[in-house]
mmCIF file of C-alpha atoms and ligand atoms in Angstrom:
data_model
loop_
_atom_site.group_PDB
_atom_site.id
_atom_site.type_symbol
_atom_site.label_atom_id
_atom_site.label_comp_id
_atom_site.label_asym_id
_atom_site.label_seq_id
_atom_site.Cartn_x
_atom_site.Cartn_y
_atom_site.Cartn_z
ATOM 1 C CA MET A 1 -0.017 -0.279 0.057
ATOM 2 C CA VAL A 2 1.308 3.337 -1.129
ATOM 3 C CA ARG A 3 1.355 6.025 2.272
ATOM 4 C CA SER A 4 -1.722 4.492 3.382
ATOM 5 C CA GLU A 5 -0.715 5.510 7.075
ATOM 6 C CA ALA A 6 2.145 7.873 6.401
ATOM 7 C CA SER A 7 3.421 10.637 8.115
ATOM 8 C CA VAL A 8 3.140 14.236 7.143
ATOM 9 C CA ALA A 9 5.359 14.595 3.799
ATOM 10 C CA VAL A 10 8.365 16.928 3.804
ATOM 11 C CA GLY A 11 7.542 20.619 3.233
ATOM 12 C CA GLU A 12 3.931 19.600 3.558
ATOM 13 C CA GLU A 13 1.723 21.610 6.388
ATOM 14 C CA ILE A 14 -1.202 21.346 7.780
ATOM 15 C CA SER A 15 -3.731 24.127 7.356
ATOM 16 C CA VAL A 16 -5.204 24.445 11.106
ATOM 17 C CA HIS A 17 -3.234 26.972 13.065
ATOM 18 C CA PRO A 18 -5.417 27.897 16.320
ATOM 19 C CA PRO A 19 -4.528 30.120 18.771
ATOM 20 C CA LYS A 20 -2.614 29.169 21.736
ATOM 21 C CA ARG A 21 -5.395 29.376 24.793
ATOM 22 C CA PHE A 22 -4.829 28.576 28.369
ATOM 23 C CA LEU A 23 -8.207 27.400 29.279
ATOM 24 C CA PHE A 24 -9.229 28.831 32.521
ATOM 25 C CA GLY A 25 -13.136 28.587 31.719
ATOM 26 C CA PRO A 26 -16.186 26.354 33.050
ATOM 27 C CA GLY A 27 -15.101 23.924 29.657
ATOM 28 C CA PRO A 28 -13.822 22.776 27.428
ATOM 29 C CA SER A 29 -10.637 22.602 30.110
ATOM 30 C CA GLN A 30 -6.797 22.124 29.052
ATOM 31 C CA VAL A 31 -5.977 19.225 26.975
ATOM 32 C CA HIS A 32 -2.878 17.247 28.042
ATOM 33 C CA PRO A 33 -0.473 16.948 25.410
ATOM 34 C CA ARG A 34 -0.344 13.397 25.621
ATOM 35 C CA VAL A 35 -4.142 13.477 24.777
ATOM 36 C CA TYR A 36 -2.785 15.040 21.717
ATOM 37 C CA GLN A 37 -0.650 12.752 20.902
ATOM 38 C CA ALA A 38 -3.100 9.907 21.287
ATOM 39 C CA MET A 39 -5.697 11.690 18.917
ATOM 40 C CA ALA A 40 -2.946 11.749 16.300
ATOM 41 C CA GLN A 41 -3.292 7.983 15.937
ATOM 42 C CA PRO A 42 -4.679 6.029 13.328
ATOM 43 C CA VAL A 43 -7.807 5.647 12.865
ATOM 44 C CA VAL A 44 -9.531 2.101 13.647
ATOM 45 C CA GLY A 45 -12.561 0.411 12.511
ATOM 46 C CA HIS A 46 -15.315 0.709 14.948
ATOM 47 C CA LEU A 47 -15.747 -2.879 14.658
ATOM 48 C CA ASP A 48 -11.984 -3.526 15.051
ATOM 49 C CA ALA A 49 -10.940 -6.064 17.315
ATOM 50 C CA TYR A 50 -8.574 -3.109 18.803
ATOM 51 C CA PHE A 51 -11.191 -0.562 19.286
ATOM 52 C CA PHE A 52 -12.947 -2.895 21.664
ATOM 53 C CA GLU A 53 -9.790 -3.181 23.675
ATOM 54 C CA ILE A 54 -9.771 0.424 23.583
ATOM 55 C CA SER A 55 -13.306 0.483 24.711
ATOM 56 C CA THR A 56 -13.097 -2.225 27.602
ATOM 57 C CA GLY A 57 -9.775 -0.505 28.880
ATOM 58 C CA ILE A 58 -11.943 2.807 29.103
ATOM 59 C CA LYS A 59 -15.064 0.863 31.007
ATOM 60 C CA GLN A 60 -12.349 -0.528 33.555
ATOM 61 C CA ARG A 61 -10.898 2.797 33.655
ATOM 62 C CA LEU A 62 -14.273 4.573 34.208
ATOM 63 C CA CYS A 63 -15.545 2.058 36.535
ATOM 64 C CA LYS A 64 -12.827 3.397 38.741
ATOM 65 C CA VAL A 65 -12.717 7.298 38.144
ATOM 66 C CA PHE A 66 -17.033 6.582 38.849
ATOM 67 C CA GLY A 67 -16.100 5.151 42.046
ATOM 68 C CA THR A 68 -18.407 1.980 40.803
ATOM 69 C CA GLN A 69 -19.130 -1.477 40.110
ATOM 70 C CA ASN A 70 -21.691 -1.220 37.731
ATOM 71 C CA GLU A 71 -21.264 -3.717 34.432
ATOM 72 C CA LEU A 72 -23.567 -1.454 32.411
ATOM 73 C CA THR A 73 -20.423 1.647 32.038
ATOM 74 C CA PHE A 74 -19.472 2.483 29.033
ATOM 75 C CA VAL A 75 -19.433 5.941 26.566
ATOM 76 C CA ILE A 76 -22.175 7.497 24.966
ATOM 77 C CA SER A 77 -20.950 8.946 21.229
ATOM 78 C CA GLY A 78 -21.932 12.722 21.895
ATOM 79 C CA THR A 79 -20.866 15.760 24.192
ATOM 80 C CA GLY A 80 -22.208 15.950 27.816
ATOM 81 C CA SER A 81 -26.036 16.751 26.431
ATOM 82 C CA ALA A 82 -25.948 13.158 24.779
ATOM 83 C CA GLY A 83 -25.278 11.868 28.423
ATOM 84 C CA MET A 84 -28.428 13.922 29.866
ATOM 85 C CA GLU A 85 -30.490 13.099 27.195
ATOM 86 C CA THR A 86 -29.407 9.125 27.141
ATOM 87 C CA ALA A 87 -30.224 9.034 30.950
ATOM 88 C CA ILE A 88 -33.603 10.824 30.479
ATOM 89 C CA THR A 89 -34.766 9.409 27.462
ATOM 90 C CA ASN A 90 -34.099 5.710 28.819
ATOM 91 C CA PHE A 91 -35.488 6.127 32.498
ATOM 92 C CA VAL A 92 -38.302 8.849 31.999
ATOM 93 C CA ASP A 93 -41.391 8.316 29.781
ATOM 94 C CA ALA A 94 -44.652 9.907 29.292
ATOM 95 C CA ASP A 95 -46.403 9.027 32.595
ATOM 96 C CA THR A 96 -43.207 9.341 34.926
ATOM 97 C CA LYS A 97 -43.170 11.740 37.085
ATOM 98 C CA ALA A 98 -40.012 12.765 38.023
ATOM 99 C CA VAL A 99 -38.253 15.409 40.595
ATOM 100 C CA VAL A 100 -35.792 18.165 40.078
ATOM 101 C CA LEU A 101 -33.774 20.161 42.318
ATOM 102 C CA ALA A 102 -33.243 22.980 40.386
ATOM 103 C CA SER A 103 -30.765 25.814 41.394
ATOM 104 C CA GLY A 104 -29.043 26.521 38.088
ATOM 105 C CA TYR A 105 -29.011 26.109 34.773
ATOM 106 C CA PHE A 106 -28.420 22.479 34.128
ATOM 107 C CA CYS A 107 -31.095 21.684 36.638
ATOM 108 C CA ASP A 108 -33.236 23.640 33.844
ATOM 109 C CA ARG A 109 -31.469 21.549 31.425
ATOM 110 C CA MET A 110 -32.814 18.613 32.639
ATOM 111 C CA SER A 111 -36.413 19.507 33.492
ATOM 112 C CA GLU A 112 -36.180 20.736 29.981
ATOM 113 C CA MET A 113 -35.307 17.308 28.377
ATOM 114 C CA ALA A 114 -37.831 15.396 30.918
ATOM 115 C CA LYS A 115 -40.709 17.381 29.662
ATOM 116 C CA ARG A 116 -39.918 16.825 26.298
ATOM 117 C CA GLN A 117 -40.611 13.140 27.199
ATOM 118 C CA GLY A 118 -44.030 14.221 28.334
ATOM 119 C CA ALA A 119 -43.490 13.451 32.098
ATOM 120 C CA GLU A 120 -44.753 15.075 34.659
ATOM 121 C CA VAL A 121 -42.052 17.291 36.077
ATOM 122 C CA VAL A 122 -42.208 18.379 39.723
ATOM 123 C CA ARG A 123 -39.562 21.092 40.629
ATOM 124 C CA PHE A 124 -37.644 21.663 43.900
ATOM 125 C CA GLU A 125 -36.620 25.181 43.269
ATOM 126 C CA LYS A 126 -34.199 27.401 45.236
ATOM 127 C CA PRO A 127 -32.592 30.874 43.790
ATOM 128 C CA TRP A 128 -29.301 30.046 41.282
ATOM 129 C CA GLY A 129 -26.435 29.347 43.621
ATOM 130 C CA GLU A 130 -28.112 27.473 46.752
ATOM 131 C CA TYR A 131 -27.790 24.342 47.776
ATOM 132 C CA PHE A 132 -30.073 21.722 48.987
ATOM 133 C CA GLY A 133 -29.987 20.895 52.749
ATOM 134 C CA ASP A 134 -30.403 17.185 53.441
ATOM 135 C CA ALA A 135 -33.288 17.226 55.302
ATOM 136 C CA GLU A 136 -35.582 19.449 52.924
ATOM 137 C CA ALA A 137 -34.606 17.499 49.771
ATOM 138 C CA ALA A 138 -35.287 14.111 51.678
ATOM 139 C CA GLU A 139 -38.813 15.907 52.399
ATOM 140 C CA PHE A 140 -39.934 16.797 49.339
ATOM 141 C CA ILE A 141 -39.301 13.462 47.557
ATOM 142 C CA HIS A 142 -41.122 11.554 50.487
ATOM 143 C CA ARG A 143 -43.941 13.667 49.514
ATOM 144 C CA GLU A 144 -43.843 14.269 46.012
ATOM 145 C CA LYS A 145 -42.987 9.842 45.739
ATOM 146 C CA PRO A 146 -41.567 10.162 42.073
ATOM 147 C CA LYS A 147 -40.222 7.439 40.327
ATOM 148 C CA VAL A 148 -37.315 9.748 39.230
ATOM 149 C CA VAL A 149 -35.365 12.110 41.326
ATOM 150 C CA MET A 150 -32.542 14.309 39.287
ATOM 151 C CA TYR A 151 -30.561 16.566 40.646
ATOM 152 C CA VAL A 152 -26.690 18.044 39.377
ATOM 153 C CA THR A 153 -23.621 17.205 41.372
ATOM 154 C CA ALA A 154 -21.239 20.399 40.351
ATOM 155 C CA GLU A 155 -23.605 22.941 38.403
ATOM 156 C CA THR A 156 -21.067 24.756 36.376
ATOM 157 C CA SER A 157 -23.857 27.415 35.730
ATOM 158 C CA THR A 158 -23.357 28.474 40.178
ATOM 159 C CA GLY A 159 -20.549 26.440 41.382
ATOM 160 C CA VAL A 160 -22.216 24.939 44.042
ATOM 161 C CA PHE A 161 -21.581 21.099 44.449
ATOM 162 C CA GLN A 162 -24.329 19.385 45.531
ATOM 163 C CA ARG A 163 -23.984 16.494 48.105
ATOM 164 C CA GLY A 164 -26.484 13.307 47.198
ATOM 165 C CA GLU A 165 -26.153 11.107 49.874
ATOM 166 C CA ALA A 166 -29.708 11.643 51.343
ATOM 167 C CA ILE A 167 -31.116 12.547 48.026
ATOM 168 C CA CYS A 168 -30.529 8.898 47.239
ATOM 169 C CA LYS A 169 -31.648 7.573 50.444
ATOM 170 C CA ALA A 170 -35.344 9.275 50.466
ATOM 171 C CA ALA A 171 -35.247 8.443 46.702
ATOM 172 C CA HIS A 172 -34.948 5.140 47.618
ATOM 173 C CA GLU A 173 -37.252 5.018 50.053
ATOM 174 C CA VAL A 174 -39.999 5.887 47.739
ATOM 175 C CA GLY A 175 -38.965 3.532 45.065
ATOM 176 C CA ALA A 176 -36.922 6.557 43.003
ATOM 177 C CA VAL A 177 -34.248 5.982 40.581
ATOM 178 C CA VAL A 178 -31.775 8.246 41.135
ATOM 179 C CA ILE A 179 -29.838 9.976 37.874
ATOM 180 C CA ALA A 180 -26.992 12.720 38.622
ATOM 181 C CA ASP A 181 -25.197 15.103 36.195
ATOM 182 C CA CYS A 182 -21.211 14.325 36.904
ATOM 183 C CA VAL A 183 -20.656 16.354 33.790
ATOM 184 C CA THR A 184 -17.884 18.967 35.729
ATOM 185 C CA SER A 185 -17.435 16.773 38.383
ATOM 186 C CA LEU A 186 -16.122 13.494 37.542
ATOM 187 C CA GLY A 187 -12.298 12.955 37.379
ATOM 188 C CA ALA A 188 -11.940 16.696 39.588
ATOM 189 C CA MET A 189 -13.640 15.503 42.838
ATOM 190 C CA PRO A 190 -15.357 12.929 44.273
ATOM 191 C CA VAL A 191 -18.324 11.679 42.719
ATOM 192 C CA GLU A 192 -18.023 8.117 43.944
ATOM 193 C CA VAL A 193 -21.124 6.604 42.289
ATOM 194 C CA ASP A 194 -21.945 3.562 44.563
ATOM 195 C CA LYS A 195 -20.984 4.757 47.961
ATOM 196 C CA THR A 196 -23.521 7.597 47.500
ATOM 197 C CA GLY A 197 -26.527 5.384 45.980
ATOM 198 C CA ILE A 198 -27.047 7.225 42.313
ATOM 199 C CA ASP A 199 -28.833 4.707 39.727
ATOM 200 C CA VAL A 200 -27.633 6.476 36.469
ATOM 201 C CA ALA A 201 -24.597 8.799 36.381
ATOM 202 C CA TYR A 202 -23.164 10.696 33.187
ATOM 203 C CA SER A 203 -20.476 13.191 32.473
ATOM 204 C CA CYS A 204 -18.477 14.408 29.430
ATOM 205 C CA THR A 205 -14.791 14.213 28.526
ATOM 206 C CA GLN A 206 -14.082 18.025 28.417
ATOM 207 C CA LYS A 207 -14.389 19.275 32.153
ATOM 208 C CA GLY A 208 -12.919 17.329 34.766
ATOM 209 C CA LEU A 209 -11.734 14.806 32.521
ATOM 210 C CA SER A 210 -9.606 17.229 30.531
ATOM 211 C CA CYS A 211 -9.996 15.617 27.354
ATOM 212 C CA PRO A 212 -11.830 17.629 24.405
ATOM 213 C CA PRO A 213 -15.552 17.443 23.875
ATOM 214 C CA GLY A 214 -17.351 14.285 22.144
ATOM 215 C CA LEU A 215 -17.921 11.936 24.378
ATOM 216 C CA ALA A 216 -20.261 11.166 27.356
ATOM 217 C CA PRO A 217 -19.358 8.081 30.206
ATOM 218 C CA ILE A 218 -22.456 6.944 31.353
ATOM 219 C CA THR A 219 -22.920 4.240 34.183
ATOM 220 C CA VAL A 220 -26.213 2.795 35.382
ATOM 221 C CA SER A 221 -26.586 0.671 38.265
ATOM 222 C CA PRO A 222 -27.874 -3.424 38.521
ATOM 223 C CA HIS A 223 -31.282 -2.175 39.810
ATOM 224 C CA ALA A 224 -31.474 0.688 37.048
ATOM 225 C CA ALA A 225 -30.238 -1.605 34.588
ATOM 226 C CA GLU A 226 -33.225 -3.955 35.281
ATOM 227 C CA LEU A 227 -35.719 -1.668 35.139
ATOM 228 C CA LEU A 228 -34.773 -1.245 31.592
ATOM 229 C CA LYS A 229 -35.001 -4.737 31.134
ATOM 230 C CA GLN A 230 -38.606 -4.709 32.322
ATOM 231 C CA ARG A 231 -39.670 -1.786 29.901
ATOM 232 C CA THR A 232 -42.717 -2.648 27.822
ATOM 233 C CA LYS A 233 -42.086 0.544 25.586
ATOM 234 C CA GLN A 234 -39.075 0.906 23.344
ATOM 235 C CA CYS A 235 -37.276 3.738 24.092
ATOM 236 C CA ARG A 236 -38.349 6.697 22.001
ATOM 237 C CA SER A 237 -34.632 7.472 21.050
ATOM 238 C CA TRP A 238 -33.084 4.859 18.545
ATOM 239 C CA TYR A 239 -29.496 6.890 18.851
ATOM 240 C CA PHE A 240 -29.330 7.037 22.942
ATOM 241 C CA ASP A 241 -31.004 3.346 23.852
ATOM 242 C CA ILE A 242 -29.100 2.292 26.471
ATOM 243 C CA GLY A 243 -29.953 -1.357 25.563
ATOM 244 C CA LEU A 244 -28.492 -0.974 21.338
ATOM 245 C CA ILE A 245 -25.732 0.754 22.333
ATOM 246 C CA ALA A 246 -24.527 -1.564 25.005
ATOM 247 C CA ASP A 247 -24.512 -4.596 23.302
ATOM 248 C CA TYR A 248 -22.940 -2.700 20.615
ATOM 249 C CA LEU A 249 -19.587 -1.561 22.737
ATOM 250 C CA MET A 250 -20.212 -4.723 25.559
ATOM 251 C CA VAL A 251 -21.615 -7.427 24.005
ATOM 252 C CA SER A 252 -22.107 -8.551 20.723
ATOM 253 C CA HIS A 253 -20.060 -5.776 19.111
ATOM 254 C CA ARG A 254 -22.804 -5.513 16.182
ATOM 255 C CA TYR A 255 -22.804 -2.180 14.459
ATOM 256 C CA HIS A 256 -24.696 0.200 15.746
ATOM 257 C CA HIS A 257 -23.398 3.659 15.402
ATOM 258 C CA THR A 258 -19.689 4.428 13.716
ATOM 259 C CA ALA A 259 -18.164 5.384 17.106
ATOM 260 C CA SER A 260 -15.007 8.015 16.513
ATOM 261 C CA ALA A 261 -11.395 5.605 17.258
ATOM 262 C CA THR A 262 -9.795 9.199 17.685
ATOM 263 C CA MET A 263 -11.996 10.411 20.422
ATOM 264 C CA PHE A 264 -11.825 6.910 22.182
ATOM 265 C CA TYR A 265 -8.143 6.865 22.089
ATOM 266 C CA ALA A 266 -8.519 10.521 23.799
ATOM 267 C CA LEU A 267 -10.301 9.317 26.550
ATOM 268 C CA TYR A 268 -8.138 6.028 27.004
ATOM 269 C CA GLU A 269 -5.038 8.190 27.406
ATOM 270 C CA ALA A 270 -6.986 11.133 29.556
ATOM 271 C CA LEU A 271 -8.119 8.278 32.065
ATOM 272 C CA SER A 272 -4.765 6.558 31.509
ATOM 273 C CA LEU A 273 -3.417 9.793 33.081
ATOM 274 C CA ILE A 274 -6.062 10.004 36.063
ATOM 275 C CA GLU A 275 -4.532 6.347 37.104
ATOM 276 C CA GLU A 276 -1.347 7.278 36.981
ATOM 277 C CA GLU A 277 -1.417 10.019 39.195
ATOM 278 C CA GLY A 278 -3.685 8.307 41.362
ATOM 279 C CA LEU A 279 -7.411 9.417 41.710
ATOM 280 C CA GLU A 280 -7.420 10.643 44.821
ATOM 281 C CA ASN A 281 -3.903 12.196 44.568
ATOM 282 C CA ARG A 282 -5.774 14.271 41.590
ATOM 283 C CA TRP A 283 -8.549 15.464 43.778
ATOM 284 C CA GLU A 284 -6.304 16.331 46.134
ATOM 285 C CA ARG A 285 -4.554 18.083 43.422
ATOM 286 C CA HIS A 286 -7.868 20.173 42.592
ATOM 287 C CA ARG A 287 -8.819 20.905 46.153
ATOM 288 C CA GLN A 288 -5.721 22.439 46.907
ATOM 289 C CA ALA A 289 -5.761 24.667 43.918
ATOM 290 C CA HIS A 290 -9.143 25.557 44.709
ATOM 291 C CA LEU A 291 -7.956 26.521 48.005
ATOM 292 C CA HIS A 292 -5.332 28.407 47.065
ATOM 293 C CA PHE A 293 -6.699 29.907 44.629
ATOM 294 C CA VAL A 294 -9.771 31.277 47.279
ATOM 295 C CA LYS A 295 -7.339 32.203 49.622
ATOM 296 C CA GLN A 296 -5.667 34.444 47.415
ATOM 297 C CA VAL A 297 -8.738 36.359 45.615
ATOM 298 C CA GLU A 298 -10.133 36.884 48.717
ATOM 299 C CA ALA A 299 -7.183 38.705 49.987
ATOM 300 C CA ARG A 300 -7.391 40.740 47.079
ATOM 301 C CA GLY A 301 -11.191 41.796 48.457
ATOM 302 C CA LEU A 302 -13.171 39.485 46.112
ATOM 303 C CA GLN A 303 -15.881 37.427 47.691
ATOM 304 C CA MET A 304 -16.790 33.754 46.358
ATOM 305 C CA LEU A 305 -20.520 33.262 45.497
ATOM 306 C CA VAL A 306 -20.600 30.017 47.227
ATOM 307 C CA PRO A 307 -20.540 29.080 50.974
ATOM 308 C CA GLU A 308 -17.142 27.355 52.029
ATOM 309 C CA GLY A 309 -18.177 23.232 52.142
ATOM 310 C CA HIS A 310 -20.409 23.471 49.228
ATOM 311 C CA ARG A 311 -18.257 25.056 46.218
ATOM 312 C CA ILE A 312 -16.567 22.652 43.360
ATOM 313 C CA TRP A 313 -13.133 22.481 43.257
ATOM 314 C CA ASN A 314 -12.225 22.818 39.758
ATOM 315 C CA LEU A 315 -15.114 25.362 38.910
ATOM 316 C CA ASN A 316 -14.840 28.533 41.093
ATOM 317 C CA THR A 317 -17.330 31.891 40.901
ATOM 318 C CA PRO A 318 -16.131 34.740 42.930
ATOM 319 C CA ARG A 319 -18.063 37.832 42.599
ATOM 320 C CA ILE A 320 -17.455 40.786 39.981
ATOM 321 C CA PRO A 321 -16.288 43.645 42.639
ATOM 322 C CA GLU A 322 -18.552 46.426 42.707
ATOM 323 C CA GLY A 323 -17.244 48.861 39.301
ATOM 324 C CA VAL A 324 -15.759 46.270 37.795
ATOM 325 C CA ASP A 325 -17.288 45.527 34.131
ATOM 326 C CA ASP A 326 -16.522 41.874 33.443
ATOM 327 C CA ALA A 327 -16.881 41.755 29.396
ATOM 328 C CA LYS A 328 -13.866 43.736 29.553
ATOM 329 C CA VAL A 329 -11.755 41.512 32.191
ATOM 330 C CA ARG A 330 -12.326 38.450 29.986
ATOM 331 C CA ALA A 331 -11.325 40.518 27.136
ATOM 332 C CA THR A 332 -8.124 41.320 28.097
ATOM 333 C CA LEU A 333 -7.300 38.029 29.709
ATOM 334 C CA LEU A 334 -8.150 36.485 26.214
ATOM 335 C CA LYS A 335 -6.553 39.258 23.648
ATOM 336 C CA GLU A 336 -3.298 40.080 25.815
ATOM 337 C CA HIS A 337 -2.716 36.764 27.471
ATOM 338 C CA GLY A 338 -4.906 33.543 26.043
ATOM 339 C CA ILE A 339 -6.188 33.019 28.543
ATOM 340 C CA GLU A 340 -9.877 31.858 28.703
ATOM 341 C CA ILE A 341 -12.679 32.208 31.430
ATOM 342 C CA ALA A 342 -16.309 33.189 31.470
ATOM 343 C CA GLY A 343 -18.329 35.211 32.798
ATOM 344 C CA GLY A 344 -22.313 34.212 34.628
ATOM 345 C CA PHE A 345 -25.111 33.873 32.685
ATOM 346 C CA GLY A 346 -28.914 33.572 32.907
ATOM 347 C CA PRO A 347 -29.824 35.335 36.929
ATOM 348 C CA LEU A 348 -25.988 35.419 37.719
ATOM 349 C CA ALA A 349 -24.913 37.430 34.284
ATOM 350 C CA GLY A 350 -22.757 39.990 35.293
ATOM 351 C CA LYS A 351 -22.463 39.043 38.899
ATOM 352 C CA ILE A 352 -19.589 36.167 39.108
ATOM 353 C CA PHE A 353 -16.811 35.041 37.162
ATOM 354 C CA ARG A 354 -16.505 31.813 36.046
ATOM 355 C CA ILE A 355 -13.139 30.437 36.576
ATOM 356 C CA GLY A 356 -11.756 26.574 36.033
ATOM 357 C CA LEU A 357 -9.179 25.076 37.332
ATOM 358 C CA MET A 358 -8.945 21.649 35.759
ATOM 359 C CA GLY A 359 -6.848 18.989 34.652
ATOM 360 C CA PRO A 360 -2.752 20.202 33.847
ATOM 361 C CA LEU A 361 -4.280 23.872 34.922
ATOM 362 C CA ALA A 362 -5.169 23.201 38.434
ATOM 363 C CA THR A 363 -1.786 23.580 40.554
ATOM 364 C CA THR A 364 -0.427 26.081 42.713
ATOM 365 C CA GLU A 365 1.788 27.767 39.930
ATOM 366 C CA HIS A 366 -0.430 28.114 37.272
ATOM 367 C CA VAL A 367 -3.415 29.519 39.788
ATOM 368 C CA ASN A 368 -0.368 31.949 40.901
ATOM 369 C CA GLU A 369 0.499 32.682 37.275
ATOM 370 C CA PHE A 370 -3.087 33.271 36.307
ATOM 371 C CA LEU A 371 -3.514 35.849 38.973
ATOM 372 C CA THR A 372 -1.315 38.223 38.048
ATOM 373 C CA TYR A 373 -2.618 38.624 35.043
ATOM 374 C CA PHE A 374 -6.051 38.605 36.520
ATOM 375 C CA GLY A 375 -5.410 41.056 38.994
ATOM 376 C CA ASP A 376 -3.701 43.166 36.006
ATOM 377 C CA ALA A 377 -7.390 42.745 34.062
ATOM 378 C CA LEU A 378 -9.138 43.782 37.201
ATOM 379 C CA GLY A 379 -6.835 46.909 37.420
ATOM 380 C CA LYS A 380 -8.058 48.060 34.078
ATOM 381 C CA ALA A 381 -11.341 47.625 34.214
ATOM 382 C CA ARG A 382 -12.379 49.600 36.210
HETATM 383 C C1 PLP B 401 -21.228 21.389 30.288
HETATM 384 C C2 PLP B 401 -22.182 20.739 31.394
HETATM 385 C C3 PLP B 401 -23.342 20.074 30.629
HETATM 386 C C4 PLP B 401 -23.789 19.692 29.410
HETATM 387 O O1 PLP B 401 -21.785 19.063 28.548
HETATM 388 P P1 PLP B 401 -22.395 19.433 26.887
HETATM 389 O O2 PLP B 401 -20.866 19.029 26.419
HETATM 390 O O3 PLP B 401 -21.729 21.487 26.536
HETATM 391 O O4 PLP B 401 -22.887 19.122 26.071
HETATM 392 C C5 PLP B 401 -24.268 19.295 31.194
HETATM 393 N N1 PLP B 401 -24.125 19.557 33.012
HETATM 394 C C6 PLP B 401 -23.380 20.120 33.141
HETATM 395 C C7 PLP B 401 -23.631 20.150 34.786
HETATM 396 C C8 PLP B 401 -22.301 20.664 32.711
HETATM 397 O O5 PLP B 401 -21.522 21.483 33.242
#
């Protein structure tokens, strides 16, 4: 074969030249060079034995990162929202009563998806940026007696980390399954699916896992898997039908869709990096970077939106100081230093910055470097 897997010929150059960016936003997060290298490897077919070797390796590594023994652990071809859609379309039907603990943008997206399934959605609503206490969450669930309970572990629109033990316990007491959004938390903070009692947890590649966007890891408890088996009606979505996808990836290896070998390589490499570092060490690195960040911004007079003990480690939301134009701050950082951060949106527009410290950027050194430029940009934006 002629140049079938050839390297780029001498004198030949690729035509894509993205600007250099430091991704300190809420996602996508900074990608490790080894992940990029993995992505440059030749594509194999979606039914190739090597592809399934990689997907099996991904499953084993994902179970550790999710903190689960669930057999039904795999990845959806799509972004985090595809994980959300998969969880909801398989477990929420037209006659399902679903409770959503809602205090941010992504809980709203869950509600919207459940409504589109025709479900009866009952929301326990709080203002954006608040969290749910154990007792009040349990009381609401006991009163409503839903079939499904949904919550977001790390609400990226506000910076709140929601504890799940009491939610899961109450849900199980009324016979409900729990769907938890672990999109931002997975890989950077403890998710611990089995210990918490989550039935269906989904995530994405481009936040806590520090991969490019493109895949959505998902895990399903044995109890929830049993419910899938007992379904009398077919899942409304063909592409996101868990039974069909799991059969392709883990059982028959028969064609369902053309999964991207490139993205599977990326995730495999990102999970290998986590394994080499040690999951607990990685959590601790993110925690330390977060604590250092908070201490330093508070010393500069900024206040965090979320009370201590309820903050996401890898996504920080300091309030914008009085008299500061946050769009200007973001523009300065991007134009002068290639640093991307985000502002708030919805009810928090103009009120907070959203600053991600994820993956390779979650170190004290990077936080210090970031703060130098951030301080400078704040000064210019008054
Ligand atoms: C980013 C995000 C999503 C959606 O993921 P996409 O990859 O953008 O589709 C869902 N939930 C949370 C909490 C997120 O932060």
